Amino acid sequence: MNPIKMIGQDWMLIAAEKDGKINAMTASWGGMGFMWNKPVAFVVVRQTRYTKEFIDAGERFSLNFFDGECKKEMGYIGKVSGRDEDKLAATGMKAEMAEGVPAFEKATKVLVCKKLFAQKFDEQSFIDKSILDRWYAGDSMHTLYIAEIEKVLEK
């Protein structure tokens, strides 16, 4: 498992459930490691993303990996908001609940994640201010989520 390739090159779908509905977003920023004596994943989600409402509503979410497959579908899911349409149905990406989180049928790995920490980025915390100009000029900040990896589901 190479998290740099899995996240940065192959991408992932961050998925959560709220009120019986599943929503997901494509992400290529995040990481994995060990913190607080637990295996963890961290992801960042902009304040404006519809998926953030789903992540905030529950205790768990999932990270779904496709080994470089499904890039076309993931590109669409990353561009369209679930507020506006059922983007999962539009792409044919099917997810069902497994271990209390959404798991995509085509995913080769699903990380079951339990939220441990959430904090909105703050402009004052950036040491390299050029990041603000490049990634946040006129756009909302991210919230950082650190989550315990409770289980890895593999095909």
Backbone as ProteinMPNN parsed JSONL, in Angstrom:
{"seq_chain_A": "MNPIKMIGQDWMLIAAEKDGKINAMTASWGGMGFMWNKPVAFVVVRQTRYTKEFIDAGERFSLNFFDGECKKEMGYIGKVSGRDEDKLAATGMKAEMAEGVPAFEKATKVLVCKKLFAQKFDEQSFIDKSILDRWYAGDSMHTLYIAEIEKVLEK", "coords_chain_A": {"N_chain_A": [[0.844, -1.183, 0.0], [0.829, 2.017, -1.04], [0.42, 5.064, 0.102], [0.851, 7.601, -1.017], [0.74, 7.256, -3.799], [-1.811, 6.031, -3.94], [-3.557, 8.047, -2.992], [-2.691, 10.581, -4.075], [-2.251, 10.11, -6.827], [-3.946, 8.034, -7.847], [-6.326, 8.741, -6.679], [-9.168, 9.047, -4.414], [-12.411, 8.187, -3.108], [-14.167, 9.952, -0.788], [-16.572, 9.046, 1.42], [-19.767, 9.265, 3.005], [-22.63, 8.72, 5.148], [-25.878, 10.019, 5.62], [-28.936, 10.382, 7.139], [-29.928, 8.102, 5.795], [-29.019, 8.456, 3.209], [-26.389, 8.302, 0.839], [-23.412, 10.075, 0.179], [-20.651, 11.218, -1.772], [-17.304, 12.39, -2.427], [-14.643, 13.169, -4.661], [-11.213, 12.959, -3.892], [-7.838, 14.064, -3.687], [-6.056, 14.826, -1.861], [-4.576, 14.197, 1.211], [-3.647, 11.758, 3.715], [-1.904, 9.064, 5.43], [-1.043, 7.503, 8.527], [0.393, 7.151, 11.773], [-0.908, 7.908, 14.859], [-1.558, 9.044, 18.146], [-1.338, 6.483, 19.137], [-2.704, 4.97, 17.27], [-3.659, 3.651, 14.051], [-4.065, 5.99, 11.496], [-5.932, 8.072, 9.21], [-5.83, 11.062, 7.332], [-7.821, 13.639, 6.04], [-8.82, 16.418, 4.0], [-11.45, 18.706, 3.688], [-13.302, 21.044, 1.928], [-15.199, 23.8, 3.244], [-17.474, 24.353, 1.776], [-18.279, 22.046, 0.508], [-20.708, 19.613, -0.203], [-20.506, 17.018, 0.734], [-19.231, 17.392, 3.144], [-21.219, 18.014, 4.991], [-22.327, 15.49, 5.342], [-20.176, 14.039, 6.402], [-19.832, 15.436, 8.799], [-22.211, 14.842, 10.062], [-22.141, 12.259, 11.04], [-20.41, 9.619, 12.87], [-18.559, 8.135, 11.551], [-16.792, 7.635, 8.429], [-15.889, 6.728, 5.057], [-12.994, 5.813, 3.129], [-12.458, 5.233, -0.147], [-10.825, 3.238, -2.5], [-9.586, 2.636, -5.811], [-7.532, 1.537, -7.273], [-6.476, 3.045, -9.44], [-8.41, 2.694, -11.339], [-11.62, 3.643, -12.718], [-11.345, 6.407, -13.128], [-12.615, 8.247, -14.834], [-15.271, 8.27, -13.889], [-14.765, 9.077, -11.259], [-13.717, 11.603, -11.744], [-16.0, 12.939, -12.656], [-17.634, 12.751, -10.361], [-16.165, 14.373, -8.707], [-16.58, 16.873, -9.805], [-19.284, 17.512, -9.857], [-21.984, 18.457, -7.775], [-23.605, 16.713, -5.154], [-25.803, 17.976, -4.208], [-27.106, 18.941, -6.375], [-27.659, 16.858, -8.156], [-28.082, 13.267, -8.475], [-25.223, 12.112, -8.438], [-23.886, 9.715, -8.15], [-25.605, 7.785, -9.193], [-25.655, 8.753, -11.797], [-23.104, 8.132, -12.682], [-23.002, 5.433, -12.413], [-21.785, 4.364, -10.237], [-21.932, 2.304, -7.58], [-22.817, 2.057, -4.193], [-22.926, 0.498, -1.018], [-23.901, 0.073, 2.405], [-21.401, -0.972, 4.624], [-19.947, -2.327, 7.424], [-20.863, -0.108, 8.749], [-20.311, 2.102, 7.153], [-20.347, 3.781, 3.908], [-19.504, 1.698, 1.193], [-17.959, 1.249, -1.855], [-18.923, -0.685, -4.638], [-17.075, -1.237, -6.72], [-14.679, -0.658, -5.541], [-11.35, -1.453, -4.59], [-10.123, -1.315, -2.173], [-11.348, -0.35, 0.973], [-11.326, 1.95, 3.487], [-12.41, 1.969, 6.72], [-13.286, 4.545, 8.659], [-13.077, 6.268, 11.745], [-14.006, 9.259, 13.13], [-11.748, 11.347, 14.858], [-10.753, 13.877, 15.242], [-11.329, 17.23, 14.253], [-10.742, 20.208, 12.531], [-11.01, 23.484, 11.381], [-9.06, 25.01, 8.881], [-6.961, 27.814, 9.5], [-6.061, 31.063, 8.555], [-3.957, 32.287, 9.944], [-2.382, 30.203, 10.779], [-0.812, 29.345, 8.701], [2.436, 29.026, 7.691], [3.904, 29.222, 5.338], [2.904, 31.553, 3.375], [2.364, 31.677, 0.679], [0.863, 29.5, 0.008], [-1.71, 30.2, 0.731], [-2.337, 32.164, -1.202], [-2.213, 30.614, -3.53], [-4.004, 28.409, -3.16], [-6.249, 29.247, -1.733], [-7.211, 31.753, -2.414], [-9.936, 33.678, -2.644], [-11.526, 31.465, -2.141], [-13.075, 28.954, -0.04], [-11.792, 27.792, 3.125], [-10.291, 24.638, 4.099], [-11.483, 21.935, 6.166], [-9.712, 20.004, 8.408], [-9.688, 16.601, 8.937], [-8.916, 14.069, 11.17], [-8.809, 10.665, 11.399], [-9.377, 7.517, 12.942], [-8.279, 4.523, 11.505], [-10.301, 1.985, 11.426], [-10.8, -0.424, 10.209], [-9.809, -2.296, 7.33], [-11.207, -3.001, 4.335], [-10.938, -5.335, 1.795], [-10.899, -6.398, -1.623]], "CA_chain_A": [[0.0, 0.0, 0.0], [1.582, 3.258, -1.132], [-0.608, 6.1, 0.23], [1.098, 8.744, -1.898], [0.161, 6.88, -5.089], [-3.244, 5.77, -3.789], [-4.316, 9.291, -2.807], [-2.278, 11.662, -4.964], [-2.301, 9.774, -8.257], [-5.126, 7.232, -8.189], [-7.446, 9.419, -6.041], [-10.056, 8.272, -3.539], [-13.722, 8.758, -2.838], [-14.538, 10.081, 0.621], [-18.021, 8.823, 1.426], [-20.434, 9.23, 4.304], [-24.085, 8.522, 5.094], [-26.684, 10.9, 6.467], [-30.38, 10.194, 6.955], [-30.183, 7.045, 4.831], [-28.52, 8.812, 1.887], [-24.93, 8.261, 0.712], [-22.802, 11.074, -0.687], [-19.207, 11.04, -1.876], [-16.54, 13.365, -3.19], [-13.326, 12.737, -5.071], [-10.151, 13.691, -3.2], [-6.458, 13.67, -3.96], [-5.26, 15.377, -0.767], [-4.759, 13.474, 2.454], [-2.519, 10.917, 4.065], [-2.091, 8.006, 6.422], [0.084, 7.382, 9.428], [0.16, 6.601, 13.107], [-1.041, 9.023, 15.791], [-2.319, 8.695, 19.338], [-1.267, 5.019, 19.204], [-3.726, 4.408, 16.383], [-3.476, 3.905, 12.619], [-4.982, 7.071, 11.151], [-5.957, 8.723, 7.904], [-6.303, 12.431, 7.426], [-8.368, 14.206, 4.814], [-9.257, 17.804, 4.111], [-12.682, 18.925, 2.94], [-13.69, 22.469, 1.946], [-16.428, 24.142, 3.959], [-18.585, 24.44, 0.833], [-18.609, 20.752, -0.095], [-21.916, 18.949, 0.304], [-20.071, 15.824, 1.467], [-18.852, 17.801, 4.504], [-22.421, 17.867, 5.825], [-22.479, 14.066, 5.621], [-19.088, 13.667, 7.314], [-20.105, 16.058, 10.098], [-23.434, 14.282, 10.654], [-21.939, 10.937, 11.63], [-19.18, 9.302, 13.604], [-17.643, 7.434, 10.66], [-16.846, 7.829, 6.981], [-15.013, 5.759, 4.4], [-12.103, 6.193, 2.036], [-12.61, 4.176, -1.139], [-9.736, 3.255, -3.474], [-9.939, 1.872, -7.001], [-6.29, 1.14, -7.955], [-6.318, 3.749, -10.715], [-9.575, 2.471, -12.196], [-12.785, 4.518, -12.492], [-10.938, 7.82, -13.116], [-13.642, 9.05, -15.508], [-16.38, 8.407, -12.943], [-14.299, 9.871, -10.125], [-13.624, 12.987, -12.225], [-17.366, 13.478, -12.665], [-18.075, 12.882, -8.968], [-15.439, 15.509, -8.149], [-17.002, 18.144, -10.414], [-20.722, 17.732, -9.697], [-22.428, 18.401, -6.38], [-24.747, 15.87, -4.818], [-26.955, 18.87, -3.966], [-27.757, 19.227, -7.65], [-28.087, 15.643, -8.85], [-27.585, 12.005, -7.931], [-24.031, 11.878, -9.252], [-23.508, 8.304, -8.092], [-26.444, 7.116, -10.181], [-25.243, 9.23, -13.118], [-21.852, 7.466, -13.058], [-23.118, 3.996, -12.227], [-20.992, 3.946, -9.072], [-22.865, 1.794, -6.575], [-22.281, 1.903, -2.838], [-23.811, -0.046, 0.012], [-23.334, 0.193, 3.735], [-20.612, -2.107, 5.11], [-19.253, -1.933, 8.653], [-21.363, 1.194, 9.169], [-19.905, 3.172, 6.241], [-20.554, 3.45, 2.499], [-18.42, 0.998, 0.514], [-18.282, 1.173, -3.272], [-18.859, -2.016, -5.235], [-15.874, -1.37, -7.545], [-13.481, -0.324, -4.768], [-10.466, -2.565, -4.24], [-9.866, -1.138, -0.744], [-12.197, 0.624, 1.666], [-10.899, 2.194, 4.858], [-13.48, 2.357, 7.632], [-12.646, 5.582, 9.469], [-13.831, 6.86, 12.852], [-13.501, 10.609, 13.369], [-11.107, 11.638, 16.137], [-10.364, 15.293, 15.322], [-11.706, 18.084, 13.122], [-10.408, 21.617, 12.761], [-10.981, 24.323, 10.185], [-7.807, 25.729, 8.654], [-6.968, 29.224, 9.885], [-5.017, 31.784, 7.82], [-2.829, 32.587, 10.826], [-1.574, 28.997, 10.994], [0.033, 29.073, 7.536], [3.784, 29.591, 7.734], [4.161, 29.566, 3.943], [1.717, 32.317, 2.963], [2.086, 31.486, -0.748], [-0.19, 28.486, -0.078], [-2.988, 30.927, 0.778], [-2.567, 32.79, -2.509], [-2.404, 29.615, -4.573], [-5.092, 27.461, -2.955], [-7.405, 29.77, -1.005], [-7.603, 33.09, -2.866], [-11.337, 33.725, -3.057], [-12.199, 30.186, -1.922], [-13.204, 28.617, 1.377], [-10.751, 26.979, 3.748], [-10.593, 23.237, 4.355], [-11.482, 21.372, 7.517], [-8.859, 18.825, 8.53], [-10.233, 15.499, 9.733], [-8.04, 12.951, 11.474], [-9.717, 9.566, 11.751], [-8.788, 6.204, 13.176], [-8.612, 3.483, 10.534], [-10.791, 0.873, 12.231], [-10.791, -1.668, 9.441], [-9.549, -2.192, 5.889], [-11.949, -3.999, 3.57], [-10.256, -5.538, 0.523], [-11.46, -7.392, -2.543]], "C_chain_A": [[0.885, 1.24, 0.0], [0.579, 4.417, -1.07], [-0.388, 7.303, -0.679], [0.514, 8.458, -3.283], [-1.356, 6.731, -4.992], [-4.054, 7.069, -3.731], [-3.974, 10.315, -3.885], [-2.409, 11.372, -6.436], [-3.569, 9.028, -8.652], [-6.425, 7.858, -7.677], [-8.253, 8.469, -5.15], [-11.415, 8.953, -3.515], [-13.905, 8.769, -1.328], [-16.045, 9.983, 0.645], [-18.556, 8.764, 2.846], [-21.933, 9.101, 4.078], [-24.754, 9.492, 6.058], [-28.147, 10.67, 6.13], [-30.704, 9.179, 5.862], [-29.687, 7.315, 3.425], [-26.987, 8.793, 1.915], [-24.483, 9.385, -0.213], [-21.293, 10.86, -0.669], [-18.595, 12.189, -2.66], [-15.188, 12.753, -3.543], [-12.293, 13.585, -4.34], [-8.792, 13.15, -3.62], [-5.509, 14.304, -2.942], [-5.585, 14.596, 0.488], [-3.531, 12.645, 2.75], [-2.893, 9.87, 5.085], [-0.85, 7.945, 7.296], [-0.333, 6.774, 10.75], [0.174, 7.754, 14.096], [-1.896, 8.579, 16.96], [-2.414, 7.177, 19.516], [-2.338, 4.326, 18.366], [-3.293, 4.589, 14.925], [-4.515, 4.96, 12.212], [-4.88, 7.444, 9.677], [-6.345, 10.161, 8.168], [-6.746, 12.887, 6.046], [-8.739, 15.653, 5.073], [-10.441, 18.011, 3.182], [-13.049, 20.398, 3.058], [-15.043, 22.652, 2.621], [-17.653, 24.079, 3.047], [-19.03, 23.101, 0.261], [-19.815, 20.113, 0.588], [-21.536, 17.725, 1.137], [-19.693, 16.168, 2.904], [-20.039, 17.673, 5.457], [-22.613, 16.414, 6.249], [-21.404, 13.595, 6.605], [-19.384, 14.196, 8.715], [-21.29, 15.416, 10.818], [-23.207, 12.964, 11.384], [-20.609, 10.793, 12.335], [-18.117, 8.712, 12.679], [-17.829, 7.891, 9.211], [-15.908, 6.796, 6.372], [-14.135, 6.444, 3.367], [-12.072, 5.002, 1.093], [-11.551, 4.336, -2.223], [-10.028, 2.27, -4.592], [-8.725, 1.452, -7.823], [-6.151, 1.767, -9.339], [-7.459, 3.549, -11.684], [-10.639, 3.529, -11.87], [-12.439, 6.003, -12.475], [-11.999, 8.718, -13.77], [-14.804, 9.317, -14.549], [-15.984, 9.288, -11.758], [-14.152, 11.346, -10.508], [-14.989, 13.659, -12.212], [-17.857, 13.724, -11.234], [-17.392, 14.069, -8.299], [-15.909, 16.858, -8.668], [-18.456, 18.514, -10.128], [-21.092, 17.613, -8.221], [-23.626, 17.471, -6.23], [-25.973, 16.678, -4.443], [-27.799, 19.01, -5.224], [-28.282, 18.004, -8.384], [-27.558, 14.421, -8.117], [-26.397, 11.586, -8.791], [-23.569, 10.425, -9.216], [-24.32, 7.504, -9.11], [-26.012, 7.496, -11.597], [-23.971, 8.536, -13.609], [-21.931, 5.946, -12.977], [-22.292, 3.464, -11.072], [-21.96, 3.567, -7.957], [-22.153, 1.612, -5.244], [-23.361, 1.326, -1.939], [-23.129, 0.133, 1.353], [-22.625, -1.11, 4.113], [-19.833, -1.632, 6.329], [-19.634, -0.515, 9.086], [-20.955, 2.376, 8.304], [-20.239, 2.79, 4.8], [-19.309, 2.789, 1.91], [-18.826, 0.816, -0.945], [-17.991, -0.214, -3.825], [-17.547, -2.24, -6.0], [-14.583, -1.079, -6.772], [-12.66, -1.572, -4.461], [-10.079, -2.515, -2.768], [-10.818, -0.084, -0.206], [-11.665, 0.733, 3.088], [-12.101, 2.679, 5.658], [-12.849, 3.299, 8.653], [-13.59, 6.15, 10.528], [-13.206, 8.209, 13.183], [-12.93, 10.746, 14.788], [-10.909, 13.132, 16.349], [-10.869, 16.013, 14.082], [-11.371, 19.521, 13.475], [-10.349, 22.346, 11.429], [-9.618, 24.999, 10.09], [-8.01, 27.207, 8.993], [-5.806, 29.913, 9.165], [-3.777, 32.025, 8.664], [-1.896, 31.393, 11.02], [-0.634, 28.685, 9.835], [1.368, 29.794, 7.669], [4.174, 30.05, 6.333], [2.901, 30.229, 3.388], [1.403, 32.16, 1.475], [1.018, 30.409, -0.96], [-1.554, 29.161, -0.075], [-3.323, 31.519, -0.578], [-2.9, 31.756, -3.573], [-3.689, 28.818, -4.399], [-6.347, 28.059, -2.321], [-7.833, 31.177, -1.418], [-9.044, 33.041, -3.369], [-12.096, 32.422, -2.858], [-12.211, 29.864, -0.432], [-12.054, 27.734, 1.844], [-11.232, 25.527, 3.865], [-10.793, 23.007, 5.845], [-10.614, 20.132, 7.448], [-9.554, 17.819, 9.426], [-9.125, 14.474, 9.934], [-8.944, 11.85, 11.999], [-8.941, 8.274, 11.962], [-9.232, 5.256, 12.062], [-8.992, 2.247, 11.344], [-10.663, -0.47, 11.519], [-10.462, -1.361, 7.992], [-10.294, -3.334, 5.227], [-11.272, -4.105, 2.197], [-10.978, -6.574, -0.32], [-10.407, -8.428, -2.821]], "O_chain_A": [[1.616, 1.476, 0.962], [-0.053, 4.729, -2.08], [-1.353, 7.96, -1.072], [-0.134, 9.322, -3.874], [-2.095, 7.232, -5.839], [-5.112, 7.172, -4.352], [-4.869, 10.856, -4.535], [-2.654, 12.284, -7.227], [-4.194, 9.346, -9.664], [-7.503, 7.544, -8.18], [-8.038, 7.257, -5.145], [-11.551, 10.128, -3.854], [-13.81, 7.732, -0.671], [-16.73, 10.749, -0.033], [-17.891, 8.28, 3.762], [-22.439, 9.335, 2.98], [-24.262, 9.748, 7.157], [-28.545, 10.754, 4.968], [-31.645, 9.371, 5.092], [-29.903, 6.499, 2.53], [-26.37, 9.216, 2.892], [-25.093, 9.623, -1.256], [-20.732, 10.386, 0.318], [-19.263, 12.865, -3.443], [-14.66, 11.92, -2.806], [-12.475, 14.792, -4.186], [-8.619, 11.957, -3.87], [-4.295, 14.313, -3.144], [-6.755, 14.362, 0.791], [-2.492, 12.809, 2.111], [-4.033, 9.794, 5.544], [0.251, 8.289, 6.864], [-1.279, 5.991, 10.831], [1.152, 8.497, 14.17], [-2.851, 7.823, 16.785], [-3.428, 6.655, 19.98], [-2.814, 3.243, 18.708], [-2.631, 5.573, 14.597], [-5.695, 4.838, 12.542], [-3.886, 7.169, 9.005], [-7.091, 10.455, 9.102], [-6.129, 12.565, 5.03], [-8.945, 16.063, 6.215], [-10.439, 17.554, 2.038], [-13.102, 20.94, 4.161], [-15.908, 21.777, 2.574], [-18.754, 23.781, 3.511], [-20.063, 23.032, -0.406], [-19.91, 20.089, 1.815], [-22.185, 17.434, 2.141], [-19.82, 15.325, 3.792], [-19.872, 17.264, 6.607], [-23.014, 16.14, 7.38], [-21.695, 12.839, 7.532], [-19.207, 13.483, 9.702], [-21.361, 15.446, 12.046], [-23.997, 12.592, 12.252], [-19.8, 11.718, 12.385], [-16.924, 8.775, 12.976], [-18.861, 8.443, 8.831], [-15.215, 6.075, 7.09], [-14.474, 7.491, 2.815], [-11.704, 3.896, 1.487], [-11.389, 5.413, -2.796], [-10.628, 1.217, -4.375], [-8.884, 1.046, -8.974], [-5.755, 1.099, -10.293], [-7.482, 4.17, -12.747], [-10.547, 4.219, -10.854], [-13.165, 6.79, -11.868], [-12.244, 9.829, -13.3], [-15.261, 10.452, -14.416], [-16.759, 10.133, -11.309], [-14.426, 12.233, -9.699], [-15.116, 14.813, -11.804], [-18.424, 14.776, -10.936], [-17.975, 14.703, -7.42], [-15.662, 17.883, -8.034], [-18.817, 19.69, -10.154], [-20.564, 16.758, -7.51], [-24.531, 17.45, -7.063], [-27.073, 16.13, -4.366], [-29.018, 19.172, -5.167], [-29.241, 18.1, -9.148], [-26.694, 14.529, -7.247], [-26.538, 10.814, -9.74], [-22.927, 9.957, -10.156], [-23.778, 6.646, -9.806], [-26.004, 6.652, -12.493], [-23.78, 8.371, -14.814], [-21.019, 5.252, -13.427], [-22.114, 2.254, -10.936], [-22.711, 4.405, -7.458], [-21.042, 1.086, -5.177], [-24.546, 1.628, -2.083], [-21.915, 0.323, 1.42], [-23.17, -2.201, 3.945], [-19.129, -0.625, 6.256], [-18.839, 0.189, 9.708], [-21.214, 3.525, 8.662], [-20.397, 1.608, 4.496], [-18.192, 3.268, 2.109], [-19.903, 0.296, -1.237], [-16.967, -0.827, -3.526], [-16.973, -3.326, -5.93], [-13.495, -1.246, -7.322], [-13.209, -2.618, -4.115], [-9.745, -3.541, -2.175], [-11.062, 0.939, -0.845], [-11.565, -0.263, 3.804], [-12.73, 3.678, 5.31], [-11.978, 2.893, 9.422], [-14.745, 6.469, 10.245], [-12.014, 8.29, 13.482], [-13.54, 10.322, 15.77], [-10.896, 13.607, 17.484], [-10.838, 15.46, 12.983], [-11.673, 19.994, 14.571], [-9.721, 21.885, 10.476], [-9.087, 25.496, 11.083], [-9.089, 27.765, 8.796], [-4.688, 29.399, 9.166], [-2.66, 31.973, 8.149], [-0.735, 31.571, 11.389], [0.254, 27.843, 9.974], [1.419, 31.021, 7.749], [4.713, 31.144, 6.163], [1.955, 29.553, 2.985], [0.293, 32.477, 1.046], [0.342, 30.403, -1.989], [-2.456, 28.74, -0.799], [-4.451, 31.397, -1.056], [-3.764, 31.985, -4.419], [-4.398, 28.571, -5.375], [-7.408, 27.437, -2.366], [-8.746, 31.736, -0.811], [-9.329, 32.433, -4.4], [-13.211, 32.285, -3.361], [-11.444, 30.437, 0.342], [-11.431, 27.025, 1.054], [-12.423, 25.239, 3.745], [-10.33, 23.787, 6.677], [-10.758, 19.308, 6.545], [-9.962, 18.145, 10.541], [-8.472, 14.06, 8.976], [-9.738, 12.061, 12.915], [-7.978, 7.983, 11.252], [-10.413, 5.196, 11.72], [-8.129, 1.551, 11.88], [-10.447, -1.508, 12.146], [-10.797, -0.291, 7.485], [-10.042, -4.502, 5.523], [-11.059, -3.098, 1.523], [-11.589, -7.507, 0.202], [-10.652, -9.371, -3.574]]}, "name": "protein", "num_of_chains": 1, "seq": "MNPIKMIGQDWMLIAAEKDGKINAMTASWGGMGFMWNKPVAFVVVRQTRYTKEFIDAGERFSLNFFDGECKKEMGYIGKVSGRDEDKLAATGMKAEMAEGVPAFEKATKVLVCKKLFAQKFDEQSFIDKSILDRWYAGDSMHTLYIAEIEKVLEK"}
